[in-house]
PDB file of C-alpha atoms in Angstrom:
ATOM      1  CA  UNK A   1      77.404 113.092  98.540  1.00  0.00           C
ATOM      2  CA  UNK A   2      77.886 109.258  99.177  1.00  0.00           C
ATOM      3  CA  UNK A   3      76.780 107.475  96.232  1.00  0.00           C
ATOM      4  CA  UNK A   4      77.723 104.008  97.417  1.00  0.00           C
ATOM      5  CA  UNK A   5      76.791 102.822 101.015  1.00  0.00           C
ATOM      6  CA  UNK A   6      77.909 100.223 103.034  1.00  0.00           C
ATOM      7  CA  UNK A   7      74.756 100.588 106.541  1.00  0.00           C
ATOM      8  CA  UNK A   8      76.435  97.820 108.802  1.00  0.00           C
ATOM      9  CA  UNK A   9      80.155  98.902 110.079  1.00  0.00           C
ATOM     10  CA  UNK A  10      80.789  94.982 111.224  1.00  0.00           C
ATOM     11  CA  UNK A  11      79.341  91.589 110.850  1.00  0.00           C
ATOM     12  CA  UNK A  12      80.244  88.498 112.825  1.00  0.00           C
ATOM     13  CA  UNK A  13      79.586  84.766 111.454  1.00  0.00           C
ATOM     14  CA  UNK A  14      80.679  81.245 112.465  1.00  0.00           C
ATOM     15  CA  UNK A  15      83.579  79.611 110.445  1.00  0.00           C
ATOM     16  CA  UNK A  16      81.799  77.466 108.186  1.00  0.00           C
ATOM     17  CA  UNK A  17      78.724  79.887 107.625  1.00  0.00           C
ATOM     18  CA  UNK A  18      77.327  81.934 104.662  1.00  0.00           C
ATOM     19  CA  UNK A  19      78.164  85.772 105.153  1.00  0.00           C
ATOM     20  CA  UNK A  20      76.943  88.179 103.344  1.00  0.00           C
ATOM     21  CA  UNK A  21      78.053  91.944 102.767  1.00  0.00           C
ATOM     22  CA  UNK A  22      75.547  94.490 101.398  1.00  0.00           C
ATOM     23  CA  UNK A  23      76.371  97.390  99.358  1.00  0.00           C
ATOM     24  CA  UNK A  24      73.943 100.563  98.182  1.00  0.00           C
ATOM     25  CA  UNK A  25      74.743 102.773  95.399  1.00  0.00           C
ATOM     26  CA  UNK A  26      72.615 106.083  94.290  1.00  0.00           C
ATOM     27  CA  UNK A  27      74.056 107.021  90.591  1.00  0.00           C
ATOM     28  CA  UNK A  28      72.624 105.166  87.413  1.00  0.00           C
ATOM     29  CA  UNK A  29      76.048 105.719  85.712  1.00  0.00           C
ATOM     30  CA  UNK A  30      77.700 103.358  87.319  1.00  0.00           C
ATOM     31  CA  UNK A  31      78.405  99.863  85.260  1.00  0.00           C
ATOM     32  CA  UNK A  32      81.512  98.101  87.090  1.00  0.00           C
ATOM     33  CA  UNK A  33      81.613  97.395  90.573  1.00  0.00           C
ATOM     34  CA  UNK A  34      84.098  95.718  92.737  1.00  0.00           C
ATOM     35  CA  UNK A  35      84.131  94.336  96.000  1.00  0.00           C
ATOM     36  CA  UNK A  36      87.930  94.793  97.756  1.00  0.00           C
ATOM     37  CA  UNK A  37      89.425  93.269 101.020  1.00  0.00           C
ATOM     38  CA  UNK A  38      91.120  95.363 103.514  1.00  0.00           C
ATOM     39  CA  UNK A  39      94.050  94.368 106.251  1.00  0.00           C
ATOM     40  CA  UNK A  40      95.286  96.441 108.875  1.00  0.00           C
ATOM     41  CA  UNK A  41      98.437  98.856 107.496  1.00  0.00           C
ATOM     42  CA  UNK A  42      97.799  97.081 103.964  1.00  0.00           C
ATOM     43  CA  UNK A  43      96.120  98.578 100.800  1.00  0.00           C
ATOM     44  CA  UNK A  44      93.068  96.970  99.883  1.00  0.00           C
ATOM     45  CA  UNK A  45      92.954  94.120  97.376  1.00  0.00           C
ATOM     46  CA  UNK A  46      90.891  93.075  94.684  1.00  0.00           C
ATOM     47  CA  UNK A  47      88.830  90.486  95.727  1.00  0.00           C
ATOM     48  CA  UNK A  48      85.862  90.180  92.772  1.00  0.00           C
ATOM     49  CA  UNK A  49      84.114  92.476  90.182  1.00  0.00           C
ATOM     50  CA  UNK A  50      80.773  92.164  88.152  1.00  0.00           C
ATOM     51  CA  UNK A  51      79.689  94.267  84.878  1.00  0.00           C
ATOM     52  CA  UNK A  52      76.551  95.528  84.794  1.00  0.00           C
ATOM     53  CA  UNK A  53      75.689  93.707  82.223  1.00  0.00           C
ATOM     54  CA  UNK A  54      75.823  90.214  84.591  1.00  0.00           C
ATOM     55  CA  UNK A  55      73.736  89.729  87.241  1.00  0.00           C
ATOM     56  CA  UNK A  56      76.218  87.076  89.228  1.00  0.00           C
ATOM     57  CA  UNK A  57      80.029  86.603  89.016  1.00  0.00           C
ATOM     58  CA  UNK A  58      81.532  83.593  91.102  1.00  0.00           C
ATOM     59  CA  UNK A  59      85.169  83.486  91.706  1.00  0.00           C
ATOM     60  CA  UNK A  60      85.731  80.237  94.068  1.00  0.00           C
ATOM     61  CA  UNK A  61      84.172  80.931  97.465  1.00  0.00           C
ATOM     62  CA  UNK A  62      83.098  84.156  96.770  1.00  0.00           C
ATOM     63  CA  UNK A  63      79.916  85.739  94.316  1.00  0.00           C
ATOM     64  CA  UNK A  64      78.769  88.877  93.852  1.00  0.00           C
ATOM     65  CA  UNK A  65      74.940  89.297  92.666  1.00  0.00           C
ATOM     66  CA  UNK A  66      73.912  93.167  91.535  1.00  0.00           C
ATOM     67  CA  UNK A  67      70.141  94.132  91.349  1.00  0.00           C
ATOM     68  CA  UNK A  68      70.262  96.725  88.963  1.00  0.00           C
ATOM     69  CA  UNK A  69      66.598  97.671  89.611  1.00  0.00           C
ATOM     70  CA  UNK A  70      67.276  98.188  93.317  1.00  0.00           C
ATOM     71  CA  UNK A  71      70.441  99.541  92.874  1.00  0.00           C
ATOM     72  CA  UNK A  72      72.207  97.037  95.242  1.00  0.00           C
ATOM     73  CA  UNK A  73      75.058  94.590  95.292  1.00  0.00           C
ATOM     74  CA  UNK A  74      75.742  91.894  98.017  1.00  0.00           C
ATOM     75  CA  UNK A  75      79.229  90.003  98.013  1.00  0.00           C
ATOM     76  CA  UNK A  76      78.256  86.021  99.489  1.00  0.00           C
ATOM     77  CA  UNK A  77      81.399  84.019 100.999  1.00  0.00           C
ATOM     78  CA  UNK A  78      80.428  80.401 101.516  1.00  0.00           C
ATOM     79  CA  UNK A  79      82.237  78.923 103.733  1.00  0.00           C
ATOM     80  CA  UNK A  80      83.649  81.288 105.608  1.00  0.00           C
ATOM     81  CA  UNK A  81      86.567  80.930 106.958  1.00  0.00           C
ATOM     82  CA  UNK A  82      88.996  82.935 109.953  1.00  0.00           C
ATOM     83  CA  UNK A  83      91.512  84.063 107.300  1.00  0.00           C
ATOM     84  CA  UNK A  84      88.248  86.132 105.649  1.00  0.00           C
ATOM     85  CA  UNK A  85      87.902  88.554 108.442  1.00  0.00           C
ATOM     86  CA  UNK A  86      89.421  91.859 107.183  1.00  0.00           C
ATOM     87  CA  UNK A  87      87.096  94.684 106.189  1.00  0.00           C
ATOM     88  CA  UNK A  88      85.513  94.639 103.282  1.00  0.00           C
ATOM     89  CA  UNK A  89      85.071  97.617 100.893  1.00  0.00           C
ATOM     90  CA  UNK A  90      82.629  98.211  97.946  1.00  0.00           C
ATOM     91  CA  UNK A  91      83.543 100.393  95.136  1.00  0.00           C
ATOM     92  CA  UNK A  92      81.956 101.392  91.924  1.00  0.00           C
ATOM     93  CA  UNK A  93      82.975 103.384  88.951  1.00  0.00           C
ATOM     94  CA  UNK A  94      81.666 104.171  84.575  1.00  0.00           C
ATOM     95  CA  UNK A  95      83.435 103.939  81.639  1.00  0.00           C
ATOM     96  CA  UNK A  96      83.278 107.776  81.508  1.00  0.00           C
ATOM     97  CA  UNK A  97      85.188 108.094  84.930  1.00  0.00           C
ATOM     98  CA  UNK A  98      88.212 106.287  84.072  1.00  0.00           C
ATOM     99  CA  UNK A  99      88.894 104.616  86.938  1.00  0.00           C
ATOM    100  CA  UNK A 100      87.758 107.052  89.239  1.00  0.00           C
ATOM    101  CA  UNK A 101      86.152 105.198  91.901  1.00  0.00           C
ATOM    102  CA  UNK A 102      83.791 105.782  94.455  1.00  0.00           C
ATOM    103  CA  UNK A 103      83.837 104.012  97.412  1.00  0.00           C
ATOM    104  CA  UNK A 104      81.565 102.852 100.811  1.00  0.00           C
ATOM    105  CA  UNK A 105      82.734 103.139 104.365  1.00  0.00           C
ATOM    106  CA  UNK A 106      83.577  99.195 104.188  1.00  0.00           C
ATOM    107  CA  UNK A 107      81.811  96.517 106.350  1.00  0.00           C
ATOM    108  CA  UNK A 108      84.107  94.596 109.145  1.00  0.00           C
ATOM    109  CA  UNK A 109      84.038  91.448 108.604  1.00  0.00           C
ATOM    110  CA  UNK A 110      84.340  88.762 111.815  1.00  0.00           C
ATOM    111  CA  UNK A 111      84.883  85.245 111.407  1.00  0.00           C
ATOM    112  CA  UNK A 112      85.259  83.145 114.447  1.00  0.00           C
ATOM    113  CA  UNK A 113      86.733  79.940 114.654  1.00  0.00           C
TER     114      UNK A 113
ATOM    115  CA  UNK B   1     106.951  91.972  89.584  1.00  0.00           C
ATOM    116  CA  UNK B   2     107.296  94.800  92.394  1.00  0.00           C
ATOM    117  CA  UNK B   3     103.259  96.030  93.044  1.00  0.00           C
ATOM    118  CA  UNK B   4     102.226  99.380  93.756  1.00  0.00           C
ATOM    119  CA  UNK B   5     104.861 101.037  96.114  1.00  0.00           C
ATOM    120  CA  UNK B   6     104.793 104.094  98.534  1.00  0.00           C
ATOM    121  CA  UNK B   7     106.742 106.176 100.663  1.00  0.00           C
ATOM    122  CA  UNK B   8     107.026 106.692 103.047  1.00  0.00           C
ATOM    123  CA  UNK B   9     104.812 104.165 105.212  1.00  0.00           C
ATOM    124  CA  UNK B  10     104.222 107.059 107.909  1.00  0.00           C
ATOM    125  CA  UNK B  11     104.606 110.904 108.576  1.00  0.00           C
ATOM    126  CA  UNK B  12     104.495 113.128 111.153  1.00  0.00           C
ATOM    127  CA  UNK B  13     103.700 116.828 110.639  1.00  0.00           C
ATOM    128  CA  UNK B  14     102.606 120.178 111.934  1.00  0.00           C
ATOM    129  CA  UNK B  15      99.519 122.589 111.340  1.00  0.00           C
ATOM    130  CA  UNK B  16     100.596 124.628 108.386  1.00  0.00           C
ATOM    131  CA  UNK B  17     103.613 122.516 107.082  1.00  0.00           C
ATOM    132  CA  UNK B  18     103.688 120.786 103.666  1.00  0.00           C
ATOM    133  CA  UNK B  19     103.710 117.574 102.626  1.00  0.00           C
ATOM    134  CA  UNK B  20     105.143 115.574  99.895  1.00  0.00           C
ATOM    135  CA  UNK B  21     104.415 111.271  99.518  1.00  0.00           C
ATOM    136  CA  UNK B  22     105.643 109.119  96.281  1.00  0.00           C
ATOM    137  CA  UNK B  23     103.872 106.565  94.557  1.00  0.00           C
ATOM    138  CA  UNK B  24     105.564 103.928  92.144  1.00  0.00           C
ATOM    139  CA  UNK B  25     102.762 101.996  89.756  1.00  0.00           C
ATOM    140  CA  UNK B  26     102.897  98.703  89.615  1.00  0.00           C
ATOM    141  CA  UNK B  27     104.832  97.490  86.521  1.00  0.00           C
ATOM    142  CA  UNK B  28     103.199  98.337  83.191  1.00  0.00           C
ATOM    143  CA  UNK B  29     100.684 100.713  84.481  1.00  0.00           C
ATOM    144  CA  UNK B  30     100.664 104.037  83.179  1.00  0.00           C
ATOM    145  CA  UNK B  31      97.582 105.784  85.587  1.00  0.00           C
ATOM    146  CA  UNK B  32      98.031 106.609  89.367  1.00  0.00           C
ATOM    147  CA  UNK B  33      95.186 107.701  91.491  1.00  0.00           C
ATOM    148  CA  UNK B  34      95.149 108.848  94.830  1.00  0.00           C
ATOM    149  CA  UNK B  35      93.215 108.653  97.552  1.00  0.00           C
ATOM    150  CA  UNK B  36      92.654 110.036 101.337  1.00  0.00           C
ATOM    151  CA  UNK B  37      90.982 107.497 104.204  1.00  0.00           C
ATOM    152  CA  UNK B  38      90.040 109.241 106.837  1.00  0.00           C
ATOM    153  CA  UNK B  39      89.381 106.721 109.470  1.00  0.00           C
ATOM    154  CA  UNK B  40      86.473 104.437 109.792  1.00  0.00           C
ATOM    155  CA  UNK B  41      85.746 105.466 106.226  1.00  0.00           C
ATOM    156  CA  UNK B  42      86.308 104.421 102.673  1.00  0.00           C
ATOM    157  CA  UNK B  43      88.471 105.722 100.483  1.00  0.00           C
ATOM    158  CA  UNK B  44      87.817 109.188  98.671  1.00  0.00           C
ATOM    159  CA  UNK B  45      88.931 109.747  95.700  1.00  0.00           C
ATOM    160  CA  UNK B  46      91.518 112.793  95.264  1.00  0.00           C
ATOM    161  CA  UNK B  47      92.871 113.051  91.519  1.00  0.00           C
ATOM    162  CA  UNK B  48      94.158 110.590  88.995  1.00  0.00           C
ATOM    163  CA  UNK B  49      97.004 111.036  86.440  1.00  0.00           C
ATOM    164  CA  UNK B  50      97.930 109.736  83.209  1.00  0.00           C
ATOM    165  CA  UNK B  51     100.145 110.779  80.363  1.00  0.00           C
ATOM    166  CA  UNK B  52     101.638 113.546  83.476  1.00  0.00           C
ATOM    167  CA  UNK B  53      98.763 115.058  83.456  1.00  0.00           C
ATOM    168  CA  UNK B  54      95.746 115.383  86.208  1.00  0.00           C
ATOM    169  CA  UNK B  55      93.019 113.807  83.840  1.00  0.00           C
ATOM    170  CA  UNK B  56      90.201 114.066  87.115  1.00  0.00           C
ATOM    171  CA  UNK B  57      89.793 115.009  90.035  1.00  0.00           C
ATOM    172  CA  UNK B  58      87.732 114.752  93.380  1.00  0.00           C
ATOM    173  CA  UNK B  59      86.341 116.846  95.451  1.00  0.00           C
ATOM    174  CA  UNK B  60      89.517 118.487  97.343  1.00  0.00           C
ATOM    175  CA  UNK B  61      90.816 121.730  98.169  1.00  0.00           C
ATOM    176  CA  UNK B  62      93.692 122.822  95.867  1.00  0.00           C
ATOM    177  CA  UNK B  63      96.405 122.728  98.786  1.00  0.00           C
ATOM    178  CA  UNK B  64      96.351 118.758  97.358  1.00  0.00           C
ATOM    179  CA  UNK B  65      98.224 118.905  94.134  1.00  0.00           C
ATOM    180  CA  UNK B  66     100.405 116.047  92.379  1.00  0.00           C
ATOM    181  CA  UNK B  67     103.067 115.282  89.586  1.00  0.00           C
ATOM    182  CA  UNK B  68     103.421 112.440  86.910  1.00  0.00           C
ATOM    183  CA  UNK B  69     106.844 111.523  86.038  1.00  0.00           C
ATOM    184  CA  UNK B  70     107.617 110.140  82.762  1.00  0.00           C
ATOM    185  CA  UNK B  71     108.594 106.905  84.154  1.00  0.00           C
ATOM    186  CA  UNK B  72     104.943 106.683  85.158  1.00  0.00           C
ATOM    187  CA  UNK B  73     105.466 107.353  89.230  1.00  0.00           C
ATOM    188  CA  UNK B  74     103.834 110.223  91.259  1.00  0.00           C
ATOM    189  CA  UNK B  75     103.654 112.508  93.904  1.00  0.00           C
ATOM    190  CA  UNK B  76     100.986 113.961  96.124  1.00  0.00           C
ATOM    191  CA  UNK B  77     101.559 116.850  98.020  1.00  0.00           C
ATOM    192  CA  UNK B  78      99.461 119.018 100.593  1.00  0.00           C
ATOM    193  CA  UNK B  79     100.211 122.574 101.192  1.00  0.00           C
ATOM    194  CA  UNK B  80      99.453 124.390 104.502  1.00  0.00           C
ATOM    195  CA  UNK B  81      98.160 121.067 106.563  1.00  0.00           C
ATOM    196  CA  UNK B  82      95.122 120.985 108.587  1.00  0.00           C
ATOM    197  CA  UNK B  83      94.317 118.297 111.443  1.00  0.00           C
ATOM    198  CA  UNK B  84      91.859 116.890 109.180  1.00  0.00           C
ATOM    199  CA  UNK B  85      94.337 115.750 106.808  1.00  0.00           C
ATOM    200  CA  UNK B  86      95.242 113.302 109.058  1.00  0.00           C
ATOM    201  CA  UNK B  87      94.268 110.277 107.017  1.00  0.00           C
ATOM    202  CA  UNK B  88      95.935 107.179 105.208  1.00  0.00           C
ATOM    203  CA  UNK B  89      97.239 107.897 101.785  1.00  0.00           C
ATOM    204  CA  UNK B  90      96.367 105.266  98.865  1.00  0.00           C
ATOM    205  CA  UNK B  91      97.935 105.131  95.728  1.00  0.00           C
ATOM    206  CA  UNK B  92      95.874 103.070  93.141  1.00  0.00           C
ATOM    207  CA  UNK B  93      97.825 101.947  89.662  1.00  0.00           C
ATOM    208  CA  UNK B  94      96.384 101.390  86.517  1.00  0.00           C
ATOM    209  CA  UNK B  95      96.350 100.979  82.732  1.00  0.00           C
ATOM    210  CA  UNK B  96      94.510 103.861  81.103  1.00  0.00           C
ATOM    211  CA  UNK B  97      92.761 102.057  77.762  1.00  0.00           C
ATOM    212  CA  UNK B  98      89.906 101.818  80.457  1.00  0.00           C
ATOM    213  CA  UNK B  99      91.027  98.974  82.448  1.00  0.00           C
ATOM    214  CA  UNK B 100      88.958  98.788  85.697  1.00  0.00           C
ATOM    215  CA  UNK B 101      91.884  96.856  86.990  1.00  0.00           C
ATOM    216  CA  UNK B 102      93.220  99.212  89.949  1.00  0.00           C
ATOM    217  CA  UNK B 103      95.770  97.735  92.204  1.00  0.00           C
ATOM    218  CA  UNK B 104      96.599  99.636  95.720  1.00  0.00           C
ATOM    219  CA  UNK B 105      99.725 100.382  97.612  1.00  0.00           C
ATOM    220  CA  UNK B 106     100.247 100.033 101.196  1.00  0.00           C
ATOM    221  CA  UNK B 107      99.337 103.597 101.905  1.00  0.00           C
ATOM    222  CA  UNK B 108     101.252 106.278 103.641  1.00  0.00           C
ATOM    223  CA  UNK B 109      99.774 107.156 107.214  1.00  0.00           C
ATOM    224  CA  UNK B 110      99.829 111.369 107.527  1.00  0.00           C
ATOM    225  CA  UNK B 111      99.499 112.589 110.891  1.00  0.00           C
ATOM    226  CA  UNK B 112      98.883 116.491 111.387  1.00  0.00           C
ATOM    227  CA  UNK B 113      99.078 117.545 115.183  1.00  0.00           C
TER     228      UNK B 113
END
């Protein structure tokens, strides 16, 4: 029962490039997602967030657009840079679950210099 | 401000042995969660607790149990281990007024051979 879905396990972009991470999710409920960054033998970190009642949150470098309708988030880092490569995880969660949060399998992220 | 803290950072055991790990929230947080990572996958949700209580929970056996302390910290443990409980251990901290906020500790790597 995965209800959010991260389909590509790495992605690998030129420093100075757009990337873009793509995230799925299957349950209506859901009305806060966040986008987290991952380094080896660390916990992940908050990177950015968006309500589902926005359709685009920009935090510096990084913005995160949801499409309600197509149940879908993507997490856009322009310009990349090497420091960004980490994997990346999606995670989404509703009021009712109180912080419970459900998670995707995370997207590798590869930024070469 | 210490963040979220764990111990220990990694563990050895045996088929059939038990387990215990500690958590200590970040300060000012009153809600832990745990979760397993199996690798090459995200993190799934095990239980959360708040007021030393389990207020949710995933879908896990009950060998995985936990404790709240009234200073807030908290302990996982896993009774009679299987190989597949070889994983990393998260520990998220939180407020619970329904604060999506959820920061992560370093993790504590279980091995089961």
């Amino acid at each position: 029962d995965q209800q959010v879905k991260q389909n590509s396990p790495s992605l690998s972009v030129q420093e100075g490039r757009i990337s873009i991470l793509n995230c799925d999710y299957t349950n209506s409920m859901f009305d806060y997602f966040l986008w987290y960054k991952k380094y080896p033998a660390e916990g992940p970190t908050f990177l950015i967030s968006i309500s589902s009642i926005k359709d685009k949150n920009e935090d510096g470098r990084f913005t995160v657009f949801l499409n309600k309708s197509a149940k879908h988030l993507s997490l856009h880092i322009v310009p990349s840079q090497p420091g960004d490569s980490a994997v990346y995880f999606c995670a989404a969660s509703a009021r009712e679950y109180f912080n419970k949060f459900y998670f995707g399998s995370g997207t590798k992220l590869n930024v070469k210099p | 401000d210490a963040g979220v803290t764990q111990s220990p950072t990694h563990l050895i055991k045996t088929r059939g042995q038990q387990v215990t790990l500690r958590c200590s929230p970040k300060s000012g947080h009153d809600t832990v969660s745990w979760y397993q990572q199996a690798l090459g996958q995200g993190p799934q949700f095990i239980f959360q607790y708040y007021e030393e209580e389990e207020r949710q929970r995933g879908n896990f056996p009950d060998r995985f149990s936990g404790h709240q302390f009234p200073n807030y910290s908290s302990e996982l443990n896993v009774n009679a281990l299987l190989l597949g409980d070889s994983a990393l251990y998260l520990c998220a901290s939180s407020t619970g007024q329904g604060n999506y906020e959820q920061y992560f500790g370093p993790g504590t790597r279980l091995t089961v051979t």
